[in-house]
PDB file of C-alpha atoms in Angstrom:
ATOM      1  CA  MET Z1285     159.258  33.915  67.043  1.00 36.00           C
ATOM      2  CA  LYS Z1286     160.924  35.802  64.068  1.00 36.00           C
ATOM      3  CA  ARG Z1287     162.814  37.972  67.143  1.00 40.00           C
ATOM      4  CA  ASN Z1288     164.218  34.314  68.696  1.00 37.00           C
ATOM      5  CA  ALA Z1289     164.736  33.040  65.272  1.00 37.00           C
ATOM      6  CA  LEU Z1290     167.470  35.896  64.737  1.00 38.00           C
ATOM      7  CA  LEU Z1291     170.187  34.211  67.192  1.00 43.00           C
ATOM      8  CA  LEU Z1292     170.070  31.392  65.019  1.00 43.00           C
ATOM      9  CA  SER Z1293     172.849  33.162  62.988  1.00 49.00           C
ATOM     10  CA  GLY Z1294     173.723  36.256  64.260  1.00 69.00           C
ATOM     11  CA  LEU Z1295     173.586  38.810  67.120  1.00 76.00           C
ATOM     12  CA  LEU Z1296     172.984  42.312  67.023  1.00 69.00           C
ATOM     13  CA  LEU Z1297     172.767  45.558  69.163  1.00 66.00           C
ATOM     14  CA  ILE Z1298     170.036  48.132  68.434  1.00 59.00           C
ATOM     15  CA  VAL Z1299     171.441  51.634  68.867  1.00 56.00           C
ATOM     16  CA  ALA Z1300     170.280  53.150  72.281  1.00 52.00           C
ATOM     17  CA  PRO Z1301     171.439  56.117  74.304  1.00 50.00           C
ATOM     18  CA  ALA Z1302     171.617  54.311  77.503  1.00 57.00           C
ATOM     19  CA  ARG Z1303     174.086  51.353  78.393  1.00 71.00           C
ATOM     20  CA  ALA Z1304     171.479  49.552  80.643  1.00 86.00           C
ATOM     21  CA  ASP Z1305     172.521  46.189  81.871  1.00 93.00           C
ATOM     22  CA  TRP Z1306     170.708  43.012  81.491  1.00 95.00           C
ATOM     23  CA  PRO Z1307     171.919  40.102  83.595  1.00 97.00           C
ATOM     24  CA  GLN Z1308     169.662  37.403  83.463  1.00 97.00           C
ATOM     25  CA  PHE Z1309     166.481  36.031  81.935  1.00 97.00           C
ATOM     26  CA  ARG Z1310     163.831  38.606  81.884  1.00 95.00           C
ATOM     27  CA  GLY Z1311     166.140  41.393  83.066  1.00 93.00           C
ATOM     28  CA  PRO Z1312     167.556  42.961  86.355  1.00 92.00           C
ATOM     29  CA  ASP Z1313     164.294  42.320  88.407  1.00 90.00           C
ATOM     30  CA  GLY Z1314     162.908  39.372  86.282  1.00 91.00           C
ATOM     31  CA  THR Z1315     160.437  41.475  84.927  1.00 92.00           C
ATOM     32  CA  GLY Z1316     161.083  41.717  81.294  1.00 91.00           C
ATOM     33  CA  VAL Z1317     160.695  45.581  82.148  1.00 89.00           C
ATOM     34  CA  SER Z1318     163.534  47.849  81.072  1.00 87.00           C
ATOM     35  CA  LYS Z1319     163.683  51.239  82.818  1.00 85.00           C
ATOM     36  CA  VAL Z1320     165.890  52.847  80.026  1.00 86.00           C
ATOM     37  CA  ARG Z1321     164.371  55.483  78.234  1.00 85.00           C
ATOM     38  CA  GLY Z1322     164.464  57.273  74.629  1.00 84.00           C
ATOM     39  CA  VAL Z1323     165.545  53.695  72.917  1.00 84.00           C
ATOM     40  CA  PRO Z1324     164.533  53.511  69.242  1.00 86.00           C
ATOM     41  CA  LEU Z1325     160.966  52.139  68.149  1.00 86.00           C
ATOM     42  CA  THR Z1326     161.701  51.154  64.858  1.00 90.00           C
ATOM     43  CA  TRP Z1327     164.522  49.358  62.999  1.00 86.00           C
ATOM     44  CA  SER Z1328     165.525  47.453  59.886  1.00 90.00           C
ATOM     45  CA  GLU Z1329     168.744  45.121  58.706  1.00 88.00           C
ATOM     46  CA  THR Z1330     170.457  48.848  58.895  1.00 88.00           C
ATOM     47  CA  LYS Z1331     168.442  51.259  60.611  1.00 92.00           C
ATOM     48  CA  ASN Z1332     169.389  51.731  64.248  1.00 91.00           C
ATOM     49  CA  VAL Z1333     171.814  48.967  64.016  1.00 91.00           C
ATOM     50  CA  LYS Z1334     175.291  49.568  65.166  1.00 91.00           C
ATOM     51  CA  TRP Z1335     176.694  46.073  64.977  1.00 93.00           C
ATOM     52  CA  LYS Z1336     176.088  42.604  63.798  1.00 93.00           C
ATOM     53  CA  THR Z1337     178.027  39.311  64.817  1.00 95.00           C
ATOM     54  CA  ALA Z1338     177.621  35.957  63.092  1.00 95.00           C
ATOM     55  CA  ILE Z1339     177.046  33.249  65.744  1.00 96.00           C
ATOM     56  CA  HIS Z1340     177.547  29.788  65.161  1.00 97.00           C
ATOM     57  CA  GLY Z1341     174.890  26.708  66.198  1.00 97.00           C
ATOM     58  CA  ARG Z1342     171.137  27.210  67.577  1.00 96.00           C
ATOM     59  CA  ALA Z1343     169.929  28.627  70.814  1.00 97.00           C
ATOM     60  CA  TRP Z1344     166.854  30.020  72.347  1.00 96.00           C
ATOM     61  CA  SER Z1345     168.517  31.440  75.032  1.00 97.00           C
ATOM     62  CA  SER Z1346     168.605  35.002  76.025  1.00 96.00           C
ATOM     63  CA  PRO Z1347     171.859  37.169  75.652  1.00 96.00           C
ATOM     64  CA  VAL Z1348     173.059  38.827  79.086  1.00 97.00           C
ATOM     65  CA  VAL Z1349     174.921  42.233  79.111  1.00 96.00           C
ATOM     66  CA  LEU Z1350     176.965  43.403  82.177  1.00 97.00           C
ATOM     67  CA  GLY Z1351     179.786  46.152  81.442  1.00 96.00           C
ATOM     68  CA  ASN Z1352     181.291  45.676  78.070  1.00 96.00           C
ATOM     69  CA  GLN Z1353     180.670  42.411  77.677  1.00 97.00           C
ATOM     70  CA  VAL Z1354     177.468  40.370  76.060  1.00 97.00           C
ATOM     71  CA  TRP Z1355     177.234  36.761  76.824  1.00 98.00           C
ATOM     72  CA  VAL Z1356     175.359  33.983  74.843  1.00 97.00           C
ATOM     73  CA  THR Z1357     175.056  30.280  74.922  1.00 98.00           C
ATOM     74  CA  THR Z1358     174.710  28.077  71.730  1.00 98.00           C
ATOM     75  CA  ALA Z1359     174.591  24.394  70.737  1.00 98.00           C
ATOM     76  CA  THR Z1360     175.178  22.496  67.606  1.00 97.00           C
ATOM     77  CA  PRO Z1361     171.609  21.541  66.133  1.00 96.00           C
ATOM     78  CA  GLU Z1362     171.868  17.737  67.334  1.00 96.00           C
ATOM     79  CA  GLY Z1363     173.082  18.841  70.529  1.00 97.00           C
ATOM     80  CA  ARG Z1364     176.703  17.117  70.842  1.00 98.00           C
ATOM     81  CA  GLU Z1365     178.803  20.621  71.133  1.00 98.00           C
ATOM     82  CA  LEU Z1366     177.753  23.089  73.670  1.00 98.00           C
ATOM     83  CA  SER Z1367     179.152  26.408  73.877  1.00 98.00           C
ATOM     84  CA  ALA Z1368     179.278  29.920  75.441  1.00 98.00           C
ATOM     85  CA  ILE Z1369     180.259  33.097  73.627  1.00 98.00           C
ATOM     86  CA  ALA Z1370     181.100  36.528  74.688  1.00 98.00           C
ATOM     87  CA  VAL Z1371     180.983  39.388  72.326  1.00 97.00           C
ATOM     88  CA  ASP Z1372     182.404  42.898  73.254  1.00 97.00           C
ATOM     89  CA  ARG Z1373     179.612  45.241  73.519  1.00 95.00           C
ATOM     90  CA  ASP Z1374     180.945  48.388  71.568  1.00 94.00           C
ATOM     91  CA  SER Z1375     182.219  46.684  68.585  1.00 95.00           C
ATOM     92  CA  GLY Z1376     180.404  43.187  68.281  1.00 95.00           C
ATOM     93  CA  ARG Z1377     184.122  41.618  68.457  1.00 96.00           C
ATOM     94  CA  ILE Z1378     184.118  37.924  69.419  1.00 97.00           C
ATOM     95  CA  VAL Z1379     185.954  38.011  72.766  1.00 98.00           C
ATOM     96  CA  HIS Z1380     185.843  34.602  73.867  1.00 98.00           C
ATOM     97  CA  ASP Z1381     184.083  31.396  72.054  1.00 98.00           C
ATOM     98  CA  LEU Z1382     184.411  28.677  74.509  1.00 98.00           C
ATOM     99  CA  LYS Z1383     183.534  24.734  74.078  1.00 98.00           C
ATOM    100  CA  LEU Z1384     182.415  23.533  77.057  1.00 98.00           C
ATOM    101  CA  PHE Z1385     180.667  19.977  76.753  1.00 98.00           C
ATOM    102  CA  HIS Z1386     180.927  17.306  74.443  1.00 98.00           C
ATOM    103  CA  VAL Z1387     177.802  15.171  74.792  1.00 97.00           C
ATOM    104  CA  GLU Z1388     178.233  11.949  73.120  1.00 97.00           C
ATOM    105  CA  LYS Z1389     174.833  10.792  73.178  1.00 96.00           C
ATOM    106  CA  PRO Z1390     172.254  13.838  73.375  1.00 96.00           C
ATOM    107  CA  GLN Z1391     168.911  13.764  75.135  1.00 94.00           C
ATOM    108  CA  TYR Z1392     165.808  13.893  72.502  1.00 93.00           C
ATOM    109  CA  ALA Z1393     164.866  17.659  72.291  1.00 93.00           C
ATOM    110  CA  HIS Z1394     161.985  18.618  70.329  1.00 92.00           C
ATOM    111  CA  PRO Z1395     162.314  20.584  67.263  1.00 91.00           C
ATOM    112  CA  PHE Z1396     160.464  23.448  68.872  1.00 92.00           C
ATOM    113  CA  ASN Z1397     163.440  23.425  71.502  1.00 95.00           C
ATOM    114  CA  SER Z1398     167.012  23.623  71.223  1.00 97.00           C
ATOM    115  CA  TYR Z1399     170.086  22.243  73.064  1.00 98.00           C
ATOM    116  CA  ALA Z1400     171.004  26.007  74.425  1.00 98.00           C
ATOM    117  CA  SER Z1401     167.579  27.386  75.585  1.00 98.00           C
ATOM    118  CA  PRO Z1402     168.532  28.120  79.374  1.00 98.00           C
ATOM    119  CA  THR Z1403     169.617  31.735  79.808  1.00 98.00           C
ATOM    120  CA  PRO Z1404     173.160  32.224  81.618  1.00 98.00           C
ATOM    121  CA  VAL Z1405     173.405  34.438  84.813  1.00 98.00           C
ATOM    122  CA  ILE Z1406     175.988  37.399  85.004  1.00 98.00           C
ATOM    123  CA  GLU Z1407     177.642  38.928  87.700  1.00 98.00           C
ATOM    124  CA  PRO Z1408     181.023  41.119  88.053  1.00 98.00           C
ATOM    125  CA  GLY Z1409     183.641  38.967  87.048  1.00 98.00           C
ATOM    126  CA  ARG Z1410     181.235  35.544  86.549  1.00 98.00           C
ATOM    127  CA  VAL Z1411     178.764  34.477  84.117  1.00 98.00           C
ATOM    128  CA  TYR Z1412     177.133  31.329  84.753  1.00 98.00           C
ATOM    129  CA  VAL Z1413     175.737  28.844  82.171  1.00 98.00           C
ATOM    130  CA  THR Z1414     173.450  26.066  82.113  1.00 98.00           C
ATOM    131  CA  PHE Z1415     172.531  23.535  79.494  1.00 98.00           C
ATOM    132  CA  GLY Z1416     170.470  21.334  82.086  1.00 97.00           C
ATOM    133  CA  SER Z1417     171.693  17.884  82.768  1.00 97.00           C
ATOM    134  CA  PRO Z1418     174.180  18.140  80.263  1.00 97.00           C
ATOM    135  CA  GLY Z1419     176.168  20.341  81.908  1.00 98.00           C
ATOM    136  CA  THR Z1420     176.609  23.734  84.289  1.00 98.00           C
ATOM    137  CA  ALA Z1421     179.822  25.896  84.248  1.00 98.00           C
ATOM    138  CA  ALA Z1422     180.932  29.287  85.921  1.00 98.00           C
ATOM    139  CA  ILE Z1423     183.358  31.142  83.709  1.00 98.00           C
ATOM    140  CA  ASP Z1424     185.640  33.779  84.614  1.00 98.00           C
ATOM    141  CA  THR Z1425     184.464  36.750  82.459  1.00 98.00           C
ATOM    142  CA  GLN Z1426     187.715  38.208  81.833  1.00 97.00           C
ATOM    143  CA  THR Z1427     189.969  35.445  81.269  1.00 98.00           C
ATOM    144  CA  GLY Z1428     187.392  32.869  79.996  1.00 98.00           C
ATOM    145  CA  LYS Z1429     188.445  30.171  82.152  1.00 98.00           C
ATOM    146  CA  VAL Z1430     186.097  27.501  83.203  1.00 98.00           C
ATOM    147  CA  VAL Z1431     186.292  28.040  87.384  1.00 98.00           C
ATOM    148  CA  TRP Z1432     184.250  25.185  88.070  1.00 98.00           C
ATOM    149  CA  GLU Z1433     181.724  22.759  86.191  1.00 98.00           C
ATOM    150  CA  ARG Z1434     178.844  20.273  87.305  1.00 98.00           C
ATOM    151  CA  ARG Z1435     177.711  17.026  84.943  1.00 98.00           C
ATOM    152  CA  ASP Z1436     176.397  14.995  87.431  1.00 97.00           C
ATOM    153  CA  PHE Z1437     172.643  16.165  87.650  1.00 96.00           C
ATOM    154  CA  GLU Z1438     170.409  13.258  86.450  1.00 93.00           C
ATOM    155  CA  CYS Z1439     167.277  14.372  84.644  1.00 93.00           C
ATOM    156  CA  ASN Z1440     165.505  13.287  81.470  1.00 91.00           C
ATOM    157  CA  HIS Z1441     164.306  16.694  79.903  1.00 92.00           C
ATOM    158  CA  TYR Z1442     162.046  14.800  77.879  1.00 88.00           C
ATOM    159  CA  ARG Z1443     161.594  17.464  75.002  1.00 91.00           C
ATOM    160  CA  GLY Z1444     164.798  19.898  76.160  1.00 93.00           C
ATOM    161  CA  ALA Z1445     166.361  21.690  78.980  1.00 95.00           C
ATOM    162  CA  GLY Z1446     164.677  25.170  79.066  1.00 94.00           C
ATOM    163  CA  SER Z1447     164.615  26.936  82.835  1.00 95.00           C
ATOM    164  CA  SER Z1448     167.280  29.436  83.451  1.00 97.00           C
ATOM    165  CA  PRO Z1449     169.342  29.718  86.803  1.00 98.00           C
ATOM    166  CA  ILE Z1450     169.057  32.944  88.943  1.00 98.00           C
ATOM    167  CA  LEU Z1451     171.784  34.080  91.684  1.00 98.00           C
ATOM    168  CA  PHE Z1452     170.766  34.657  95.214  1.00 97.00           C
ATOM    169  CA  GLY Z1453     173.157  35.725  97.569  1.00 97.00           C
ATOM    170  CA  GLU Z1454     176.209  33.221  97.430  1.00 98.00           C
ATOM    171  CA  LEU Z1455     173.633  30.763  95.818  1.00 98.00           C
ATOM    172  CA  LEU Z1456     173.154  29.816  92.185  1.00 98.00           C
ATOM    173  CA  ILE Z1457     169.611  28.453  92.209  1.00 98.00           C
ATOM    174  CA  MET Z1458     168.259  26.083  89.444  1.00 98.00           C
ATOM    175  CA  HIS Z1459     165.387  23.839  89.290  1.00 94.00           C
ATOM    176  CA  PHE Z1460     164.981  20.723  86.827  1.00 95.00           C
ATOM    177  CA  ASP Z1461     161.996  19.133  86.100  1.00 90.00           C
ATOM    178  CA  GLY Z1462     162.606  15.831  84.351  1.00 88.00           C
ATOM    179  CA  SER Z1463     160.173  13.199  83.214  1.00 84.00           C
ATOM    180  CA  ASP Z1464     162.013  10.780  86.020  1.00 84.00           C
ATOM    181  CA  HIS Z1465     163.513  13.407  88.340  1.00 87.00           C
ATOM    182  CA  GLN Z1466     161.987  16.800  89.454  1.00 90.00           C
ATOM    183  CA  PHE Z1467     163.719  19.304  92.123  1.00 96.00           C
ATOM    184  CA  LEU Z1468     165.565  22.445  93.033  1.00 97.00           C
ATOM    185  CA  VAL Z1469     169.183  22.784  93.704  1.00 98.00           C
ATOM    186  CA  ALA Z1470     171.350  25.547  95.202  1.00 98.00           C
ATOM    187  CA  LEU Z1471     174.923  25.497  94.608  1.00 98.00           C
ATOM    188  CA  ASP Z1472     177.755  27.524  95.958  1.00 98.00           C
ATOM    189  CA  LYS Z1473     178.758  30.349  93.073  1.00 98.00           C
ATOM    190  CA  ARG Z1474     182.053  29.998  94.110  1.00 98.00           C
ATOM    191  CA  THR Z1475     182.893  26.641  94.230  1.00 98.00           C
ATOM    192  CA  GLY Z1476     180.062  24.619  92.565  1.00 98.00           C
ATOM    193  CA  LYS Z1477     179.288  22.472  95.145  1.00 98.00           C
ATOM    194  CA  THR Z1478     175.676  21.500  96.528  1.00 98.00           C
ATOM    195  CA  VAL Z1479     174.725  23.591  99.177  1.00 98.00           C
ATOM    196  CA  TRP Z1480     170.761  21.990  99.370  1.00 98.00           C
ATOM    197  CA  ARG Z1481     168.668  20.050  97.214  1.00 98.00           C
ATOM    198  CA  THR Z1482     165.121  19.563  97.427  1.00 97.00           C
ATOM    199  CA  GLU Z1483     162.835  17.133  95.865  1.00 93.00           C
ATOM    200  CA  ARG Z1484     159.265  18.415  94.765  1.00 87.00           C
ATOM    201  CA  SER Z1485     156.734  17.071  96.799  1.00 80.00           C
ATOM    202  CA  ILE Z1486     153.804  16.502  94.241  1.00 77.00           C
ATOM    203  CA  ASP Z1487     152.784  12.950  93.738  1.00 77.00           C
ATOM    204  CA  PHE Z1488     151.795  12.978  90.023  1.00 75.00           C
ATOM    205  CA  LYS Z1489     150.386   9.649  90.576  1.00 81.00           C
ATOM    206  CA  ASP Z1490     151.576   8.168  87.351  1.00 79.00           C
ATOM    207  CA  LEU Z1491     153.602   5.467  88.043  1.00 81.00           C
ATOM    208  CA  GLY Z1492     153.313   2.188  86.485  1.00 85.00           C
ATOM    209  CA  PRO Z1493     153.678  -1.151  87.534  1.00 89.00           C
ATOM    210  CA  ASP Z1494     157.572  -1.142  86.994  1.00 88.00           C
ATOM    211  CA  GLY Z1495     157.996   1.926  89.552  1.00 81.00           C
ATOM    212  CA  LYS Z1496     158.574   4.237  86.290  1.00 78.00           C
ATOM    213  CA  PRO Z1497     156.780   7.376  85.284  1.00 76.00           C
ATOM    214  CA  GLU Z1498     154.193   6.087  82.508  1.00 79.00           C
ATOM    215  CA  SER Z1499     154.646   7.869  79.091  1.00 75.00           C
ATOM    216  CA  GLU Z1500     158.006   8.906  80.641  1.00 70.00           C
ATOM    217  CA  GLY Z1501     156.075  11.376  82.460  1.00 65.00           C
ATOM    218  CA  ASP Z1502     154.363  13.282  79.776  1.00 66.00           C
TER     219      ASP Z1502
END
């Protein structure tokens, strides 16, 4: 928890001899394991720290790293402004600070969550960020321009979005497990168009007389 809280106010780079990329949630293989050797085992506010950069907003998402860039997502605490930020890997300088979505009436998110909890996924030239139902976007990593965006997925996250996307071939794959809709969707990563969508097949047997989930599906 202390490590995650650090991202509330800043991003830091721990000095390491190798330059390993970390392109998605839990790393290259999705295991959370790094094969880099010789990394420091101890650090403090000054020891083994190369740079620190203040990041606005509040987020539980993890940074992703590719080449000379580090990308993070962040949001205002009440969830109205959703952003993506790129930082130079060597200097900590902010390269792009992009406000992607404005949400007039954010869904409720439990205080133990944030409005920027899903981790981005990055590949050469593109980074893909999602905030769940409020919005998903593909960004050109060099220019910072939004290549495409989607804001049409209906899903009541109930306590806030948290699942992170993955890339598989030409597909960006995401799942939505809301109190009202539960489905898996694959988008064409080049255009953002839906390639396929599969509803979850589980009957939770929690529908009330009005046909809606009781207790909002909790």
